[in-house]
Short mmCIF file of C-alpha atoms and ligand atoms in Angstrom, two decimals:
data_model
loop_
_atom_site.label_atom_id
_atom_site.label_comp_id
_atom_site.label_asym_id
_atom_site.label_seq_id
_atom_site.Cartn_x
_atom_site.Cartn_y
_atom_site.Cartn_z
CA MET A 1308 -11.98 7.48 -22.46
CA THR A 1309 -13.74 10.08 -24.29
CA ARG A 1310 -12.67 11.71 -27.96
CA ALA A 1311 -10.98 14.70 -27.31
CA ASP A 1312 -8.92 12.74 -25.46
CA THR A 1313 -8.04 10.16 -28.23
CA ALA A 1314 -7.64 13.31 -30.57
CA MET A 1315 -5.17 14.94 -27.81
CA PRO A 1316 -1.22 13.85 -27.95
CA ARG A 1317 -0.66 11.20 -25.81
CA ILE A 1318 2.55 12.20 -23.72
CA LEU A 1319 3.55 8.66 -21.00
CA VAL A 1320 5.66 10.15 -17.72
CA CYS A 1321 7.84 7.20 -16.37
CA PHE A 1322 9.60 6.70 -13.86
CA GLY A 1323 10.63 4.60 -10.68
CA THR A 1324 13.07 5.79 -7.99
CA ARG A 1325 12.17 8.17 -5.20
CA PRO A 1326 14.81 11.12 -6.87
CA GLU A 1327 12.74 10.82 -10.32
CA ALA A 1328 8.96 11.14 -8.79
CA ILE A 1329 10.55 14.25 -6.41
CA LYS A 1330 11.85 16.03 -9.70
CA MET A 1331 9.06 14.95 -12.39
CA PHE A 1332 5.80 15.80 -9.81
CA PRO A 1333 6.03 19.09 -10.95
CA VAL A 1334 6.76 18.19 -14.63
CA VAL A 1335 3.44 16.03 -14.44
CA HIS A 1336 1.39 18.67 -13.00
CA ALA A 1337 2.86 21.45 -15.02
CA LEU A 1338 1.70 19.28 -18.41
CA LYS A 1339 -1.43 18.50 -16.63
CA ALA A 1340 -2.51 22.28 -15.64
CA HIS A 1341 -0.77 23.27 -20.17
CA GLY A 1342 -3.93 21.34 -21.70
CA GLY A 1343 -4.08 19.96 -24.49
CA MET A 1344 -2.30 16.98 -24.06
CA ASP A 1345 -3.57 13.89 -22.61
CA VAL A 1346 -1.21 13.33 -20.08
CA ARG A 1347 -0.67 9.59 -18.38
CA VAL A 1348 2.15 8.55 -15.82
CA ALA A 1349 3.62 5.25 -15.67
CA VAL A 1350 6.03 4.06 -12.27
CA THR A 1351 8.08 0.90 -12.62
CA ALA A 1352 8.77 1.04 -8.85
CA GLN A 1353 12.23 0.62 -8.87
CA HIS A 1354 11.82 1.91 -5.43
CA ARG A 1355 8.61 0.64 -3.87
CA GLU A 1356 8.32 2.83 -0.52
CA ILE A 1357 9.65 5.31 -1.05
CA LEU A 1358 8.69 5.56 -4.06
CA ASP A 1359 5.15 5.72 -2.92
CA GLN A 1360 5.48 8.21 0.24
CA VAL A 1361 6.11 10.72 -2.84
CA LEU A 1362 3.57 9.61 -5.09
CA GLU A 1363 1.22 10.44 -1.17
CA ILE A 1364 2.50 13.91 -1.43
CA GLY A 1365 3.62 14.97 -4.79
CA GLY A 1366 -0.80 13.95 -4.99
CA ILE A 1367 0.69 12.05 -8.61
CA VAL A 1368 -1.76 8.88 -9.16
CA PRO A 1369 -0.08 6.25 -11.96
CA ASP A 1370 -2.15 4.95 -14.80
CA ILE A 1371 0.78 2.34 -14.91
CA ASP A 1372 2.58 0.79 -11.61
CA LEU A 1373 4.97 -2.15 -12.80
CA ASP A 1374 5.77 -2.75 -8.81
CA LEU A 1375 8.71 -4.32 -10.12
CA MET A 1376 11.25 -3.98 -7.14
CA ARG A 1377 12.29 -7.40 -5.86
CA PRO A 1378 14.32 -8.03 -3.05
CA ASP A 1379 18.63 -6.80 -3.30
CA GLN A 1380 18.10 -7.00 -7.06
CA SER A 1381 20.64 -6.79 -9.81
CA LEU A 1382 21.33 -4.39 -12.44
CA ASP A 1383 21.51 -6.85 -14.66
CA GLU A 1384 17.99 -8.79 -13.54
CA LEU A 1385 16.29 -5.16 -12.80
CA SER A 1386 17.18 -4.30 -16.28
CA SER A 1387 15.61 -6.64 -18.48
CA ARG A 1388 12.69 -6.85 -16.19
CA ILE A 1389 11.74 -3.31 -16.91
CA LEU A 1390 12.82 -3.17 -20.67
CA THR A 1391 10.35 -5.88 -20.68
CA SER A 1392 7.25 -5.36 -18.93
CA PHE A 1393 7.77 -1.30 -19.65
CA GLY A 1394 7.99 -2.85 -23.37
CA THR A 1395 4.36 -4.56 -22.99
CA ALA A 1396 3.36 -1.31 -21.45
CA LEU A 1397 4.46 1.24 -24.51
CA ASP A 1398 2.16 -1.57 -26.69
CA GLU A 1399 -0.52 -1.22 -25.02
CA TRP A 1400 -0.69 2.46 -24.37
CA THR A 1401 1.24 3.95 -27.67
CA PRO A 1402 2.26 6.77 -26.51
CA ALA A 1403 2.97 10.41 -29.25
CA ARG A 1404 6.20 11.08 -26.27
CA MET A 1405 7.37 9.26 -23.58
CA LEU A 1406 9.83 11.88 -21.00
CA VAL A 1407 11.80 10.55 -18.37
CA HIS A 1408 14.29 12.04 -15.80
CA GLY A 1409 17.72 11.66 -15.37
CA ASP A 1410 19.75 8.55 -14.71
CA THR A 1411 18.24 5.32 -13.11
CA LEU A 1412 18.08 1.99 -14.84
CA THR A 1413 14.45 3.31 -15.63
CA THR A 1414 16.01 6.00 -17.93
CA MET A 1415 17.69 3.79 -19.60
CA MET A 1416 15.56 0.95 -20.20
CA VAL A 1417 12.28 2.77 -20.64
CA THR A 1418 14.20 5.23 -23.17
CA LEU A 1419 15.35 1.95 -25.03
CA GLY A 1420 11.70 0.79 -25.00
CA SER A 1421 11.00 3.59 -26.84
CA TYR A 1422 13.62 3.80 -28.98
CA PHE A 1423 12.82 0.21 -30.63
CA ARG A 1424 9.38 1.15 -30.88
CA LYS A 1425 10.64 4.56 -32.49
CA ILE A 1426 8.69 6.48 -29.62
CA PRO A 1427 10.46 9.90 -29.66
CA VAL A 1428 11.95 10.60 -25.97
CA GLY A 1429 12.07 13.97 -24.17
CA HIS A 1430 15.51 13.67 -21.47
CA VAL A 1431 14.44 15.66 -17.89
CA GLU A 1432 17.94 16.81 -16.58
CA ALA A 1433 19.61 15.96 -19.15
CA GLY A 1434 23.70 16.58 -20.17
CA LEU A 1435 24.75 16.23 -16.36
CA ARG A 1436 28.84 14.57 -16.42
CA SER A 1437 31.42 13.47 -14.41
CA GLY A 1438 33.46 12.32 -17.38
CA ASN A 1439 34.07 8.97 -15.34
CA ILE A 1440 31.89 6.24 -16.42
CA TYR A 1441 32.19 4.66 -13.15
CA SER A 1442 31.56 7.61 -10.41
CA PRO A 1443 27.94 7.69 -10.49
CA TRP A 1444 27.76 4.09 -11.42
CA PRO A 1445 25.75 3.32 -13.46
CA GLU A 1446 24.67 6.22 -13.84
CA GLU A 1447 26.76 8.05 -15.79
CA VAL A 1448 26.34 5.78 -18.77
CA ASN A 1449 22.27 5.38 -18.01
CA ARG A 1450 22.04 9.16 -18.89
CA LYS A 1451 24.86 9.40 -21.45
CA VAL A 1452 22.65 6.40 -23.26
CA THR A 1453 19.30 8.03 -22.67
CA GLY A 1454 21.02 11.45 -24.53
CA ALA A 1455 21.83 9.43 -27.48
CA VAL A 1456 18.39 8.41 -27.88
CA SER A 1457 16.48 11.45 -26.91
CA ASP A 1458 14.97 14.67 -29.82
CA LEU A 1459 14.01 17.06 -26.52
CA HIS A 1460 16.74 17.39 -24.14
CA PHE A 1461 15.87 19.49 -20.55
CA ALA A 1462 18.94 20.61 -20.04
CA PRO A 1463 18.98 22.14 -16.05
CA THR A 1464 22.09 24.10 -16.54
CA GLU A 1465 24.63 26.07 -18.47
CA GLY A 1466 26.79 23.97 -18.16
CA ALA A 1467 25.12 20.71 -19.10
CA ALA A 1468 23.74 22.39 -22.56
CA GLU A 1469 27.36 23.04 -22.92
CA ALA A 1470 28.37 19.32 -21.99
CA LEU A 1471 25.40 18.36 -24.50
CA ARG A 1472 26.67 20.69 -27.81
CA ALA A 1473 30.18 19.50 -26.95
CA GLU A 1474 28.45 15.79 -27.84
CA ASN A 1475 26.98 17.05 -31.23
CA VAL A 1476 23.42 17.95 -29.73
CA PRO A 1477 22.03 19.59 -31.77
CA ALA A 1478 21.05 23.37 -30.09
CA SER A 1479 17.99 22.97 -31.36
CA ALA A 1480 17.08 20.36 -29.04
CA ILE A 1481 18.65 21.39 -26.11
CA HIS A 1482 16.18 23.46 -23.67
CA VAL A 1483 17.99 25.74 -20.81
CA THR A 1484 14.79 25.18 -17.36
CA GLY A 1485 16.43 24.64 -15.05
CA ASN A 1486 16.27 21.69 -12.89
CA THR A 1487 12.74 21.09 -11.50
CA VAL A 1488 13.57 19.89 -8.49
CA ILE A 1489 14.45 23.86 -7.11
CA ASP A 1490 10.84 23.43 -8.43
CA ALA A 1491 9.82 20.17 -6.21
CA LEU A 1492 11.37 21.80 -3.18
CA PHE A 1493 9.51 25.68 -3.41
CA ALA A 1494 6.17 23.98 -3.65
CA THR A 1495 6.93 21.93 -0.38
CA ARG A 1496 8.71 24.54 1.96
CA ASP A 1497 5.60 26.45 0.87
CA LYS A 1498 3.05 23.83 2.28
CA VAL A 1499 5.38 22.54 4.46
CA ALA A 1500 5.43 26.24 5.91
CA ALA A 1501 1.24 26.95 5.31
CA ASN A 1502 1.04 23.68 7.08
CA PRO A 1503 3.67 22.53 10.03
CA ALA A 1504 1.66 19.45 10.89
CA LEU A 1505 3.17 17.83 7.30
CA ALA A 1506 6.65 17.98 9.39
CA ALA A 1507 5.70 17.63 13.01
CA GLY A 1508 7.06 13.92 13.12
CA LEU A 1509 10.57 15.57 13.25
CA ASP A 1510 9.43 17.50 16.58
CA ASP A 1511 10.73 14.80 19.16
CA VAL A 1512 14.44 14.82 17.50
CA GLN A 1513 14.73 18.25 17.51
CA GLN A 1514 13.07 18.50 21.19
CA ARG A 1515 16.53 16.15 22.47
CA PHE A 1516 18.93 18.05 19.80
CA ALA A 1517 17.76 21.25 21.37
CA GLY A 1518 20.93 23.35 21.55
CA LYS A 1519 23.48 21.49 19.42
CA ARG A 1520 25.11 21.70 16.01
CA ILE A 1521 22.73 19.39 13.32
CA ILE A 1522 24.18 17.57 10.69
CA ALA A 1523 22.24 15.82 8.52
CA LEU A 1524 23.45 12.45 6.39
CA THR A 1525 22.24 11.40 3.51
CA ALA A 1526 24.63 7.97 2.50
CA HIS A 1527 23.14 5.16 -0.63
CA ARG A 1528 25.16 5.64 -3.35
CA ARG A 1529 26.05 1.93 -5.21
CA GLU A 1530 29.88 2.74 -5.76
CA ASN A 1531 30.11 3.41 -1.72
CA PHE A 1532 28.68 -0.04 -0.31
CA GLY A 1533 31.72 -1.77 1.06
CA GLU A 1534 34.86 -0.09 2.33
CA GLY A 1535 32.84 3.41 1.22
CA MET A 1536 30.09 3.08 3.74
CA SER A 1537 32.30 1.65 6.38
CA ASN A 1538 34.49 4.75 6.12
CA ILE A 1539 31.65 7.25 6.50
CA ALA A 1540 30.41 5.28 9.96
CA ALA A 1541 32.96 5.88 10.74
CA ALA A 1542 33.94 9.71 10.49
CA ILE A 1543 30.00 9.46 11.87
CA SER A 1544 30.78 8.30 15.09
CA GLU A 1545 34.09 9.92 15.27
CA LEU A 1546 32.17 13.31 14.82
CA ALA A 1547 29.18 12.53 17.11
CA GLN A 1548 32.01 12.23 19.87
CA ARG A 1549 31.79 15.98 20.01
CA ASP A 1550 29.26 17.52 22.85
CA ASP A 1551 27.59 19.90 20.86
CA VAL A 1552 27.19 17.84 18.27
CA ALA A 1553 24.02 15.80 17.00
CA VAL A 1554 23.91 13.98 13.76
CA ILE A 1555 20.12 12.98 11.83
CA PHE A 1556 20.35 10.22 9.40
CA PRO A 1557 17.24 9.00 7.93
CA VAL A 1558 18.69 5.31 6.35
CA HIS A 1559 18.26 4.78 2.92
CA PRO A 1560 16.41 1.09 2.98
CA ASN A 1561 19.47 -0.61 0.75
CA PRO A 1562 20.59 -3.84 2.54
CA ASN A 1563 24.06 -2.40 1.75
CA VAL A 1564 23.56 0.55 4.45
CA ARG A 1565 21.44 0.01 6.47
CA PRO A 1566 23.39 -3.04 8.78
CA VAL A 1567 26.86 -1.19 8.46
CA MET A 1568 25.20 2.01 10.24
CA GLU A 1569 23.34 0.38 12.87
CA ALA A 1570 25.75 -1.34 13.84
CA ALA A 1571 28.88 1.05 13.88
CA LEU A 1572 25.88 4.08 14.79
CA GLY A 1573 22.97 2.68 16.60
CA GLY A 1574 22.50 3.39 20.27
CA ARG A 1575 24.32 5.93 19.98
CA ASP A 1576 23.30 9.34 22.06
CA ASN A 1577 24.08 12.34 19.73
CA VAL A 1578 22.86 10.02 16.71
CA ALA A 1579 19.72 9.45 15.43
CA LEU A 1580 18.84 6.62 12.91
CA ILE A 1581 15.66 7.49 11.09
CA GLU A 1582 13.36 5.76 9.14
CA PRO A 1583 14.06 6.83 5.21
CA LEU A 1584 11.71 10.46 5.80
CA ASP A 1585 9.38 11.58 3.01
CA TYR A 1586 9.50 14.72 1.83
CA PRO A 1587 8.34 17.64 3.96
CA HIS A 1588 10.32 16.02 6.43
CA PHE A 1589 13.10 15.42 4.96
CA VAL A 1590 13.05 19.31 4.03
CA ARG A 1591 12.36 20.58 7.77
CA LEU A 1592 15.61 18.64 8.10
CA MET A 1593 18.03 20.72 5.48
CA GLU A 1594 16.08 23.70 6.88
CA MET A 1595 17.06 22.44 11.09
CA ALA A 1596 20.69 21.42 9.93
CA ASP A 1597 23.91 23.37 10.50
CA LEU A 1598 25.41 21.15 7.50
CA LEU A 1599 24.28 18.84 5.37
CA LEU A 1600 27.17 15.25 4.58
CA THR A 1601 25.55 13.40 1.42
CA ASP A 1602 26.16 11.29 -1.22
CA SER A 1603 23.36 12.00 -3.11
CA GLY A 1604 22.91 13.78 -6.51
CA GLY A 1605 19.39 16.28 -5.59
CA VAL A 1606 20.30 17.01 -1.65
CA GLN A 1607 23.52 18.62 -3.53
CA GLU A 1608 21.25 21.00 -5.62
CA GLU A 1609 18.26 21.67 -2.98
CA GLY A 1610 21.16 22.70 0.27
CA PRO A 1611 22.88 25.51 -1.88
CA SER A 1612 18.94 26.95 -2.03
CA PHE A 1613 18.69 27.24 2.08
CA GLY A 1614 22.25 28.76 2.38
CA LYS A 1615 23.65 25.06 4.46
CA PRO A 1616 27.35 23.91 3.57
CA VAL A 1617 27.16 20.75 1.60
CA LEU A 1618 29.57 18.00 1.80
CA VAL A 1619 29.68 15.71 -1.02
CA MET A 1620 31.13 12.23 0.36
CA ARG A 1621 32.08 11.60 -3.52
CA ASP A 1622 35.47 11.37 -5.62
CA THR A 1623 33.43 12.98 -8.38
CA THR A 1624 30.73 15.30 -9.07
CA GLU A 1625 27.68 15.51 -12.24
CA ARG A 1626 26.80 19.04 -9.76
CA PRO A 1627 29.88 20.81 -10.35
CA GLU A 1628 27.96 24.43 -10.63
CA GLY A 1629 27.77 24.27 -6.56
CA ILE A 1630 31.03 23.20 -6.48
CA THR A 1631 32.22 26.48 -8.36
CA ALA A 1632 29.88 28.63 -6.24
CA GLY A 1633 31.48 27.69 -3.03
CA THR A 1634 28.49 26.05 -1.67
CA ALA A 1635 29.80 22.33 -1.96
CA ARG A 1636 33.20 20.53 -1.18
CA LEU A 1637 33.92 16.97 -2.26
CA VAL A 1638 35.71 15.43 0.90
CA GLY A 1639 35.37 11.52 -1.03
CA THR A 1640 34.49 8.88 1.48
CA ASP A 1641 37.71 9.78 3.10
CA ARG A 1642 37.33 8.73 6.88
CA ASP A 1643 40.41 11.71 7.64
CA LEU A 1644 38.91 14.32 5.68
CA ILE A 1645 34.87 14.07 5.96
CA VAL A 1646 35.60 14.48 10.26
CA SER A 1647 37.91 17.44 9.12
CA GLU A 1648 36.05 19.31 6.88
CA ALA A 1649 32.71 19.02 8.96
CA ALA A 1650 35.32 19.76 12.66
CA ARG A 1651 36.14 22.78 10.18
CA LEU A 1652 32.76 24.24 9.38
CA LEU A 1653 31.46 23.80 12.73
CA ASP A 1654 34.61 25.12 14.28
CA ASP A 1655 35.30 28.25 12.09
CA ARG A 1656 32.96 30.39 11.54
CA HIS A 1657 34.43 32.81 8.52
CA ALA A 1658 34.77 28.92 6.96
CA TYR A 1659 31.02 28.13 7.67
CA ASP A 1660 30.41 31.23 7.06
CA ALA A 1661 31.91 31.51 3.10
CA MET A 1662 29.78 28.22 2.73
CA ALA A 1663 26.89 29.39 3.71
CA ARG A 1664 25.54 31.52 1.35
CA ALA A 1665 22.49 31.14 -0.08
CA HIS A 1666 22.77 30.84 -4.11
CA ASN A 1667 21.02 28.17 -6.53
CA PRO A 1668 22.70 27.70 -9.25
CA TYR A 1669 20.48 25.02 -10.16
CA GLY A 1670 17.17 26.55 -10.94
CA ASP A 1671 14.14 28.43 -10.40
CA GLY A 1672 11.71 26.96 -9.19
CA LYS A 1673 10.17 27.31 -12.44
CA ALA A 1674 11.59 24.94 -14.84
CA ALA A 1675 8.64 22.04 -14.73
CA ASN A 1676 6.30 25.30 -16.81
CA ARG A 1677 9.29 25.97 -19.58
CA ILE A 1678 9.66 21.87 -20.12
CA ALA A 1679 5.88 21.21 -20.17
CA GLU A 1680 5.83 25.22 -23.24
CA ALA A 1681 8.51 22.78 -25.40
CA VAL A 1682 6.93 19.55 -24.91
CA ALA A 1683 3.70 21.37 -26.30
CA ALA A 1684 4.92 22.80 -28.80
CA ALA A 1685 6.61 19.68 -29.97
CA HIS A 1686 3.49 18.23 -30.05
CA HIS A 1687 1.36 21.60 -32.04
CA VAL A 1688 -0.81 22.43 -28.78
CA HIS A 1689 -1.10 25.51 -27.75
CA ARG A 1690 -1.93 26.45 -24.16
CA GLN A 1691 -5.69 25.39 -23.21
CA SER A 1692 -5.48 27.49 -19.62
N1 UDP B 2019 15.05 13.20 0.68
C1 UDP B 2019 13.68 12.47 0.87
N2 UDP B 2019 14.21 11.72 2.45
C2 UDP B 2019 15.24 11.34 2.81
C3 UDP B 2019 16.73 11.50 2.00
C4 UDP B 2019 15.92 12.43 0.91
O1 UDP B 2019 12.56 12.49 0.42
O2 UDP B 2019 14.66 10.16 3.64
C5 UDP B 2019 15.12 13.66 -1.07
C6 UDP B 2019 15.93 13.92 -1.07
O3 UDP B 2019 15.31 15.95 -0.67
C7 UDP B 2019 16.22 14.91 -2.39
C8 UDP B 2019 16.29 13.13 -2.70
O4 UDP B 2019 15.53 12.06 -1.49
O5 UDP B 2019 15.00 15.25 -3.15
C9 UDP B 2019 17.31 12.41 -3.43
O6 UDP B 2019 17.06 11.22 -3.54
P1 UDP B 2019 18.14 10.35 -3.02
O7 UDP B 2019 19.25 10.78 -2.25
O8 UDP B 2019 18.12 8.50 -3.19
O9 UDP B 2019 18.76 9.80 -4.76
P2 UDP B 2019 19.80 11.12 -5.77
O10 UDP B 2019 19.21 12.02 -5.36
O11 UDP B 2019 21.24 10.70 -5.02
O12 UDP B 2019 19.58 10.52 -6.81
#
């Protein structure tokens, strides 16, 4: 390490899952581009393969990789592994600040480890609240605990900022930045447009389903494991009986998801069960699709940017902006409701057009720069570039 490095405040950015990596790679690049800070990246690898896909595409080489994922890991085991392993890393790396994202176990445990050492934490995607601690579970509480400790809160929307103020977070600690997922989405869409080979792996499936209406599906939420997943599979099975419809489903590797979906949907003519896609391919899939069916958080934010109606297979959402704007609708995991709402959008042009308005309540693609500026200001660093 050079002298100059040691004089600069060390900012340690830590994440562990695919969605965190997608939403944090623009922040890492913006911090480095700002200059004047010693920016390092730690990954817990709470997800392994699907995290690595994003690290590669996002151009991030972690300085610390804790490689903590284990098969079918319980919340208890994973939490304690993150806390103890990351604590050791913190003692070694002694950052001036931690930056975390969102609502995962990595987010919460890294925040607690930082708190135990009195290291300040900046929270990206702060202030999202469903108001129900069991939906999303355990993410609602992961996010609240992180917010309770953080001294910099990067709220993606005015609504999220309002939720923080309602919990007595000082207004001066809140920065409304937009969501960094839009930065990642725009950057990746532009990369794919400039180099279609980056997402050419979908050419076959596109040919196979030429002329059909495409439903892109994702499902992975913990609170949907069991009955919810079976209902989703049954609904898709019914929708796929239509000749004019094809379903493309990158199946999450979680053992509570894949076997259920393979048993119910494997071998069906109009259903492609495929491996999880890297981000450029998934962005292309969203562009190709007529309709998005998902229980994901990120996809709810991305879909409206492409003018694609999003049916959200959850009972509540901490992202109400898309619902209010009329581009997303909650359908839970009720089989009949999923089928009837999807069919309505496929059959009723007027209903489809009413939802398929390109609208983006989640950001303008410049969130990461705003975050970098605020972090630099908190450490009295001037822009170097
Ligand atoms: N995504 C991806 N490949 C896939 C499915 C999703 O790159 O096969 C992206 C998607 O665009 C979004 C993010 O992963 O940005 C969402 O991750 P996930 O659904 O795992 O988590 P959540 O958003 O619910 O936290």
